[in-house]
Amino acid sequence: MIRNAIIQDRKTIYDLHSSKVSVDRYDDMEFYFSRLFDVDNVIVNDLNGHVVSSLQVNYHGMILNDTRIVASTLFGAITQDDDPEYFRPLLEDVLDEVSRKTLISLVITKKPRDYLPYGFETVYKRKTYEISRDDLKNRSFEGVGKAFDLPELEAVYRRFTSHFNGYYERDRDYWVKAFKQYQFLRNNIVVYRSEEGVVEGYMVYSMTQQKVYVDEIGYLNGTALIRLLCYALKYKNRAEVTVSESENLNIAIPKIKGTVKLVMMARINDYALFNRLYQSDVRKVPDGFRLGGKPLYINERC
């Protein structure tokens, strides 16, 4: 039986996840259950009174091809014994529901082949660069600091993402929740101010003993980008910087290498409605996401 989860299901779902997680992924699982798990958005497959599969669906405002729509995001999928017979009816039921509510569905998964038969296609990729302090010799981090107001951050995100397509809207409530997540993950956030005191960039980062991890960086010009990265490298000799697939940091920092990986798949739930909205004749998901003529950007966990 496919049904909405109840609070009593949480422990069973937790146990399903913990039975599959490796030691190096344990923190990710704890983050999901402490910060992202929302029982009101979870659907389960209940077999004879026992939860054998679980999937969470969140809803977000999205700007796609210069139009605001609502997208559904599927994540946190787990299945007992990886049995497709447990997961298939759950996924089919969820897709039937979200297809009536949203134009676009996204999925965050490490098993993309499981979703290909349902019309999901690879759309979003991100690029990771390894940068050393030597790559930014004699560069300054002047203007970077930790003091800012939330409206300043919102303004940079709006201007930064105006160059992209397919990104989440972020209102004040979004950022408030994001700051709580940053705190849980021990992430830091800094901004770059111009000589006039205007915030022109921000960076979310974390550190290990070996390197700095830049999880998000939004910038309005090359100076903001370089100053923020220099600030990251004042702590460690190396930084791992993740950006959208289209951002070519080699323009600002020659010779560094980037590696690309899949982060999200997407599905158009109703092609007829999609084509009426955008006055198009799209038949494949990637074509629908190219209509805006801008590169894609997304940097979300759910």
CSV table of N, CA, C and O in Angstrom, one decimal, residues 39-131:
chain,number,residue,atom,x,y,z
A,39,VAL,N,8.3,14.7,7.5
A,39,VAL,CA,7.4,13.6,7.4
A,39,VAL,C,6.1,13.9,6.6
A,39,VAL,O,5.5,13.1,6.0
A,40,ASP,N,5.8,15.2,6.6
A,40,ASP,CA,4.6,15.6,5.8
A,40,ASP,C,4.8,15.5,4.3
A,40,ASP,O,3.8,15.5,3.5
A,41,ASN,N,6.1,15.4,3.9
A,41,ASN,CA,6.4,15.3,2.5
A,41,ASN,C,6.9,14.0,2.0
A,41,ASN,O,7.4,13.8,0.9
A,42,VAL,N,6.8,13.0,2.9
A,42,VAL,CA,7.4,11.7,2.7
A,42,VAL,C,6.2,10.7,2.3
A,42,VAL,O,5.2,10.7,3.0
A,43,ILE,N,6.5,9.9,1.3
A,43,ILE,CA,5.5,8.9,0.9
A,43,ILE,C,6.2,7.5,1.0
A,43,ILE,O,7.4,7.4,0.8
A,44,VAL,N,5.5,6.5,1.5
A,44,VAL,CA,6.1,5.2,1.7
A,44,VAL,C,5.3,4.1,1.1
A,44,VAL,O,4.1,4.2,0.8
A,45,ASN,N,6.0,3.0,0.8
A,45,ASN,CA,5.4,1.7,0.4
A,45,ASN,C,5.3,0.9,1.7
A,45,ASN,O,6.3,0.4,2.2
A,46,ASP,N,4.1,0.6,2.1
A,46,ASP,CA,3.8,-0.2,3.3
A,46,ASP,C,3.4,-1.6,2.9
A,46,ASP,O,2.3,-1.7,2.3
A,47,LEU,N,4.2,-2.5,3.2
A,47,LEU,CA,3.9,-3.9,2.9
A,47,LEU,C,3.5,-4.7,4.1
A,47,LEU,O,4.4,-4.9,5.0
A,48,ASN,N,2.3,-5.0,4.3
A,48,ASN,CA,1.8,-5.8,5.4
A,48,ASN,C,2.2,-5.1,6.8
A,48,ASN,O,2.7,-5.8,7.7
A,49,GLY,N,2.1,-3.8,6.8
A,49,GLY,CA,2.4,-3.1,8.0
A,49,GLY,C,3.8,-2.7,8.3
A,49,GLY,O,4.2,-2.2,9.3
A,50,HIS,N,4.7,-3.0,7.2
A,50,HIS,CA,6.1,-2.7,7.4
A,50,HIS,C,6.6,-1.8,6.2
A,50,HIS,O,6.3,-2.1,5.0
A,51,VAL,N,7.2,-0.7,6.5
A,51,VAL,CA,7.7,0.2,5.4
A,51,VAL,C,8.9,-0.4,4.7
A,51,VAL,O,9.9,-0.7,5.4
A,52,VAL,N,8.8,-0.6,3.4
A,52,VAL,CA,9.8,-1.2,2.6
A,52,VAL,C,10.5,-0.3,1.7
A,52,VAL,O,11.5,-0.6,1.1
A,53,SER,N,9.9,0.9,1.5
A,53,SER,CA,10.5,1.9,0.6
A,53,SER,C,9.9,3.3,1.0
A,53,SER,O,8.8,3.4,1.4
A,54,SER,N,10.8,4.3,0.7
A,54,SER,CA,10.4,5.7,1.2
A,54,SER,C,11.0,6.7,0.2
A,54,SER,O,12.1,6.5,-0.4
A,55,LEU,N,10.3,7.8,0.0
A,55,LEU,CA,10.7,8.8,-0.9
A,55,LEU,C,10.1,10.1,-0.5
A,55,LEU,O,9.0,10.2,-0.1
A,56,GLN,N,10.9,11.2,-0.5
A,56,GLN,CA,10.5,12.5,0.0
A,56,GLN,C,10.3,13.4,-1.3
A,56,GLN,O,11.1,13.3,-2.2
A,57,VAL,N,9.3,14.2,-1.2
A,57,VAL,CA,9.0,15.2,-2.3
A,57,VAL,C,8.9,16.6,-1.7
A,57,VAL,O,8.0,16.8,-0.9
A,58,ASN,N,9.7,17.5,-2.2
A,58,ASN,CA,9.6,18.9,-1.8
A,58,ASN,C,9.1,19.7,-3.0
A,58,ASN,O,9.4,19.3,-4.2
A,59,TYR,N,8.6,20.9,-2.8
A,59,TYR,CA,8.1,21.8,-3.8
A,59,TYR,C,8.8,23.1,-3.7
A,59,TYR,O,9.0,23.7,-2.7
A,60,HIS,N,9.2,23.6,-4.9
A,60,HIS,CA,9.9,24.9,-4.9
A,60,HIS,C,9.5,25.7,-6.1
A,60,HIS,O,9.2,25.2,-7.2
A,61,GLY,N,9.5,27.0,-5.9
A,61,GLY,CA,9.4,28.0,-7.0
A,61,GLY,C,10.7,27.9,-7.8
A,61,GLY,O,11.8,27.9,-7.3
A,62,MET,N,10.5,27.9,-9.1
A,62,MET,CA,11.7,27.8,-10.0
A,62,MET,C,11.5,28.8,-11.2
A,62,MET,O,10.4,29.1,-11.7
A,63,ILE,N,12.6,29.4,-11.6
A,63,ILE,CA,12.6,30.3,-12.8
A,63,ILE,C,13.1,29.5,-13.9
A,63,ILE,O,14.3,29.1,-14.0
A,64,LEU,N,12.2,29.1,-14.9
A,64,LEU,CA,12.6,28.3,-16.0
A,64,LEU,C,12.2,29.1,-17.3
A,64,LEU,O,11.0,29.4,-17.5
A,65,ASN,N,13.2,29.3,-18.1
A,65,ASN,CA,12.9,30.1,-19.4
A,65,ASN,C,12.2,31.4,-19.1
A,65,ASN,O,11.3,31.8,-19.8
A,66,ASP,N,12.7,32.1,-18.1
A,66,ASP,CA,12.2,33.4,-17.7
A,66,ASP,C,10.8,33.4,-17.2
A,66,ASP,O,10.1,34.5,-17.2
A,67,THR,N,10.3,32.3,-16.8
A,67,THR,CA,8.9,32.2,-16.3
A,67,THR,C,9.0,31.4,-14.9
A,67,THR,O,9.7,30.4,-14.8
A,68,ARG,N,8.2,31.9,-14.0
A,68,ARG,CA,8.1,31.3,-12.7
A,68,ARG,C,7.2,30.1,-12.7
A,68,ARG,O,6.0,30.3,-13.1
A,69,ILE,N,7.6,28.9,-12.3
A,69,ILE,CA,6.8,27.7,-12.3
A,69,ILE,C,7.0,27.1,-10.9
A,69,ILE,O,7.9,27.6,-10.1
A,70,VAL,N,6.3,26.0,-10.6
A,70,VAL,CA,6.5,25.2,-9.4
A,70,VAL,C,7.1,23.9,-9.8
A,70,VAL,O,6.6,23.2,-10.7
A,71,ALA,N,8.2,23.5,-9.2
A,71,ALA,CA,8.8,22.2,-9.5
A,71,ALA,C,8.8,21.3,-8.3
A,71,ALA,O,8.8,21.8,-7.1
A,72,SER,N,8.7,20.0,-8.5
A,72,SER,CA,8.7,19.0,-7.4
A,72,SER,C,10.1,18.4,-7.5
A,72,SER,O,10.6,18.0,-8.5
A,73,THR,N,10.7,18.2,-6.3
A,73,THR,CA,12.0,17.6,-6.2
A,73,THR,C,11.9,16.3,-5.4
A,73,THR,O,11.5,16.3,-4.2
A,74,LEU,N,12.3,15.2,-6.0
A,74,LEU,CA,12.3,13.9,-5.4
A,74,LEU,C,13.7,13.6,-4.8
A,74,LEU,O,14.7,13.7,-5.6
A,75,PHE,N,13.8,13.1,-3.6
A,75,PHE,CA,15.1,12.8,-3.0
A,75,PHE,C,14.9,11.9,-1.8
A,75,PHE,O,13.8,11.7,-1.3
A,76,GLY,N,16.0,11.5,-1.2
A,76,GLY,CA,16.0,10.6,0.0
A,76,GLY,C,15.4,9.3,-0.3
A,76,GLY,O,14.9,8.6,0.7
A,77,ALA,N,15.4,8.8,-1.5
A,77,ALA,CA,14.9,7.4,-1.8
A,77,ALA,C,15.7,6.3,-1.1
A,77,ALA,O,16.9,6.3,-1.1
A,78,ILE,N,14.9,5.4,-0.6
A,78,ILE,CA,15.6,4.2,0.1
A,78,ILE,C,14.6,3.0,-0.1
A,78,ILE,O,13.4,3.2,0.0
A,79,THR,N,15.2,1.9,-0.3
A,79,THR,CA,14.4,0.6,-0.5
A,79,THR,C,15.0,-0.5,0.2
A,79,THR,O,16.2,-0.7,0.1
A,80,GLN,N,14.2,-1.3,0.9
A,80,GLN,CA,14.7,-2.5,1.5
A,80,GLN,C,15.3,-3.5,0.5
A,80,GLN,O,14.7,-3.8,-0.5
A,81,ASP,N,16.5,-3.9,0.7
A,81,ASP,CA,17.2,-4.9,-0.1
A,81,ASP,C,17.4,-4.4,-1.5
A,81,ASP,O,17.7,-5.2,-2.5
A,82,ASP,N,17.2,-3.1,-1.8
A,82,ASP,CA,17.3,-2.5,-3.1
A,82,ASP,C,16.4,-3.2,-4.1
A,82,ASP,O,16.7,-3.4,-5.3
A,83,ASP,N,15.3,-3.7,-3.6
A,83,ASP,CA,14.3,-4.5,-4.4
A,83,ASP,C,13.5,-3.5,-5.3
A,83,ASP,O,12.7,-2.7,-4.7
A,84,PRO,N,13.6,-3.6,-6.6
A,84,PRO,CA,12.8,-2.7,-7.5
A,84,PRO,C,11.3,-2.9,-7.4
A,84,PRO,O,10.6,-2.0,-7.6
A,85,GLU,N,10.9,-4.1,-7.0
A,85,GLU,CA,9.5,-4.4,-6.8
A,85,GLU,C,8.9,-3.6,-5.7
A,85,GLU,O,7.7,-3.4,-5.6
A,86,TYR,N,9.7,-3.2,-4.7
A,86,TYR,CA,9.3,-2.4,-3.6
A,86,TYR,C,9.2,-0.9,-4.0
A,86,TYR,O,8.3,-0.1,-3.6
A,87,PHE,N,10.2,-0.5,-4.8
A,87,PHE,CA,10.3,0.9,-5.2
A,87,PHE,C,9.5,1.3,-6.3
A,87,PHE,O,8.9,2.5,-6.4
A,88,ARG,N,9.3,0.5,-7.3
A,88,ARG,CA,8.6,0.8,-8.5
A,88,ARG,C,7.2,1.3,-8.3
A,88,ARG,O,6.8,2.4,-8.8
A,89,PRO,N,6.3,0.6,-7.5
A,89,PRO,CA,5.0,1.2,-7.3
A,89,PRO,C,5.0,2.5,-6.5
A,89,PRO,O,4.1,3.3,-6.8
A,90,LEU,N,6.0,2.7,-5.6
A,90,LEU,CA,6.1,3.9,-4.9
A,90,LEU,C,6.4,5.1,-5.9
A,90,LEU,O,5.7,6.1,-5.8
A,91,LEU,N,7.4,4.9,-6.7
A,91,LEU,CA,7.8,5.9,-7.6
A,91,LEU,C,6.6,6.3,-8.6
A,91,LEU,O,6.4,7.4,-8.9
A,92,GLU,N,6.0,5.2,-9.1
A,92,GLU,CA,4.9,5.5,-10.1
A,92,GLU,C,3.7,6.3,-9.4
A,92,GLU,O,3.1,7.1,-10.0
A,93,ASP,N,3.4,5.9,-8.2
A,93,ASP,CA,2.4,6.7,-7.5
A,93,ASP,C,2.8,8.1,-7.2
A,93,ASP,O,2.0,9.0,-7.4
A,94,VAL,N,4.0,8.3,-6.8
A,94,VAL,CA,4.5,9.7,-6.6
A,94,VAL,C,4.5,10.5,-7.9
A,94,VAL,O,4.0,11.7,-7.9
A,95,LEU,N,4.9,9.9,-9.0
A,95,LEU,CA,5.0,10.7,-10.2
A,95,LEU,C,3.5,11.0,-10.7
A,95,LEU,O,3.3,12.0,-11.3
A,96,ASP,N,2.6,10.1,-10.5
A,96,ASP,CA,1.2,10.4,-10.8
A,96,ASP,C,0.7,11.6,-10.0
A,96,ASP,O,0.0,12.5,-10.6
A,97,GLU,N,1.1,11.7,-8.8
A,97,GLU,CA,0.6,12.8,-7.9
A,97,GLU,C,1.3,14.1,-8.3
A,97,GLU,O,0.6,15.1,-8.5
A,98,VAL,N,2.6,14.1,-8.5
A,98,VAL,CA,3.3,15.4,-8.8
A,98,VAL,C,3.0,15.9,-10.2
A,98,VAL,O,3.1,17.1,-10.5
A,99,SER,N,2.7,14.9,-11.1
A,99,SER,CA,2.3,15.3,-12.5
A,99,SER,C,1.1,16.2,-12.5
A,99,SER,O,0.8,17.0,-13.4
A,100,ARG,N,0.2,16.0,-11.5
A,100,ARG,CA,-1.0,16.8,-11.4
A,100,ARG,C,-0.8,18.1,-10.7
A,100,ARG,O,-1.6,19.0,-10.8
A,101,LYS,N,0.4,18.3,-10.1
A,101,LYS,CA,0.6,19.5,-9.3
A,101,LYS,C,1.7,20.4,-9.9
A,101,LYS,O,1.7,21.6,-9.7
A,102,THR,N,2.7,19.8,-10.6
A,102,THR,CA,3.8,20.6,-11.1
A,102,THR,C,4.1,20.3,-12.5
A,102,THR,O,3.9,19.2,-13.0
A,103,LEU,N,4.7,21.2,-13.2
A,103,LEU,CA,5.1,21.1,-14.6
A,103,LEU,C,6.4,20.3,-14.7
A,103,LEU,O,6.6,19.6,-15.7
A,104,ILE,N,7.3,20.5,-13.8
A,104,ILE,CA,8.7,19.9,-13.8
A,104,ILE,C,8.9,19.1,-12.6
A,104,ILE,O,8.5,19.5,-11.5
A,105,SER,N,9.5,17.9,-12.7
A,105,SER,CA,10.0,17.2,-11.6
A,105,SER,C,11.5,17.0,-11.7
A,105,SER,O,12.0,16.7,-12.8
A,106,LEU,N,12.2,17.2,-10.6
A,106,LEU,CA,13.6,16.9,-10.5
A,106,LEU,C,13.9,15.7,-9.6
A,106,LEU,O,13.1,15.4,-8.7
A,107,VAL,N,15.0,15.1,-9.7
A,107,VAL,CA,15.4,14.0,-8.8
A,107,VAL,C,16.8,14.1,-8.5
A,107,VAL,O,17.7,14.3,-9.4
A,108,ILE,N,17.2,13.9,-7.3
A,108,ILE,CA,18.6,13.9,-6.8
A,108,ILE,C,18.8,12.4,-6.5
A,108,ILE,O,18.2,11.8,-5.6
A,109,THR,N,19.7,11.8,-7.2
A,109,THR,CA,19.9,10.4,-7.1
A,109,THR,C,21.4,10.0,-7.5
A,109,THR,O,22.0,10.6,-8.3
A,110,LYS,N,21.8,8.9,-6.9
A,110,LYS,CA,23.1,8.3,-7.3
A,110,LYS,C,22.8,7.1,-8.2
A,110,LYS,O,23.8,6.4,-8.6
A,111,LYS,N,21.6,6.9,-8.6
A,111,LYS,CA,21.2,5.7,-9.4
A,111,LYS,C,20.3,6.3,-10.6
A,111,LYS,O,19.1,6.0,-10.7
A,112,PRO,N,20.9,7.0,-11.5
A,112,PRO,CA,20.1,7.6,-12.6
A,112,PRO,C,19.4,6.6,-13.4
A,112,PRO,O,18.3,6.9,-14.0
A,113,ARG,N,19.9,5.4,-13.6
A,113,ARG,CA,19.3,4.4,-14.4
A,113,ARG,C,17.9,4.0,-13.9
A,113,ARG,O,17.1,3.6,-14.7
A,114,ASP,N,17.7,4.2,-12.6
A,114,ASP,CA,16.4,3.8,-12.1
A,114,ASP,C,15.3,4.7,-12.6
A,114,ASP,O,14.1,4.4,-12.5
A,115,TYR,N,15.7,5.9,-13.0
A,115,TYR,CA,14.7,7.0,-13.4
A,115,TYR,C,14.5,7.2,-14.9
A,115,TYR,O,13.6,7.8,-15.3
A,116,LEU,N,15.5,6.6,-15.6
A,116,LEU,CA,15.4,6.8,-17.1
A,116,LEU,C,14.1,6.3,-17.7
A,116,LEU,O,13.5,6.9,-18.6
A,117,PRO,N,13.6,5.1,-17.2
A,117,PRO,CA,12.3,4.6,-17.8
A,117,PRO,C,11.1,5.5,-17.6
A,117,PRO,O,10.1,5.3,-18.2
A,118,TYR,N,11.2,6.4,-16.6
A,118,TYR,CA,10.1,7.3,-16.3
A,118,TYR,C,10.2,8.7,-16.9
A,118,TYR,O,9.4,9.6,-16.5
A,119,GLY,N,11.0,8.8,-17.9
A,119,GLY,CA,11.1,10.1,-18.6
A,119,GLY,C,12.1,11.1,-18.0
A,119,GLY,O,12.2,12.3,-18.5
A,120,PHE,N,12.8,10.7,-17.0
A,120,PHE,CA,13.9,11.6,-16.4
A,120,PHE,C,15.1,11.6,-17.3
A,120,PHE,O,15.5,10.5,-17.8
A,121,GLU,N,15.7,12.7,-17.5
A,121,GLU,CA,17.0,12.8,-18.3
A,121,GLU,C,18.0,13.7,-17.6
A,121,GLU,O,17.6,14.6,-16.8
A,122,THR,N,19.2,13.4,-17.8
A,122,THR,CA,20.3,14.2,-17.2
A,122,THR,C,20.2,15.6,-17.7
A,122,THR,O,20.3,15.8,-18.9
A,123,VAL,N,20.1,16.5,-16.8
A,123,VAL,CA,20.0,17.9,-17.2
A,123,VAL,C,21.1,18.8,-16.5
A,123,VAL,O,21.8,19.5,-17.1
A,124,TYR,N,21.1,18.7,-15.2
A,124,TYR,CA,22.0,19.5,-14.4
A,124,TYR,C,23.3,18.8,-14.1
A,124,TYR,O,23.3,17.7,-13.6
A,125,LYS,N,24.4,19.5,-14.3
A,125,LYS,CA,25.7,19.0,-13.9
A,125,LYS,C,26.4,20.2,-13.3
A,125,LYS,O,26.1,21.3,-13.5
A,126,ARG,N,27.4,19.8,-12.4
A,126,ARG,CA,28.2,20.8,-11.8
A,126,ARG,C,29.7,20.5,-12.0
A,126,ARG,O,30.1,19.3,-12.2
A,127,LYS,N,30.5,21.5,-11.9
A,127,LYS,CA,32.0,21.3,-12.1
A,127,LYS,C,32.8,21.7,-10.9
A,127,LYS,O,32.5,22.6,-10.2
A,128,THR,N,33.7,20.8,-10.6
A,128,THR,CA,34.6,21.0,-9.4
A,128,THR,C,36.0,21.3,-9.9
A,128,THR,O,36.6,20.5,-10.6
A,129,TYR,N,36.6,22.4,-9.3
A,129,TYR,CA,38.0,22.8,-9.6
A,129,TYR,C,38.8,22.6,-8.4
A,129,TYR,O,38.4,22.8,-7.3
A,130,GLU,N,40.0,22.1,-8.6
A,130,GLU,CA,41.1,22.1,-7.5
A,130,GLU,C,42.0,23.3,-7.7
A,130,GLU,O,42.6,23.4,-8.8
A,131,ILE,N,42.0,24.2,-6.7
A,131,ILE,CA,42.8,25.4,-6.8
A,131,ILE,C,43.8,25.4,-5.7
A,131,ILE,O,43.5,25.1,-4.5
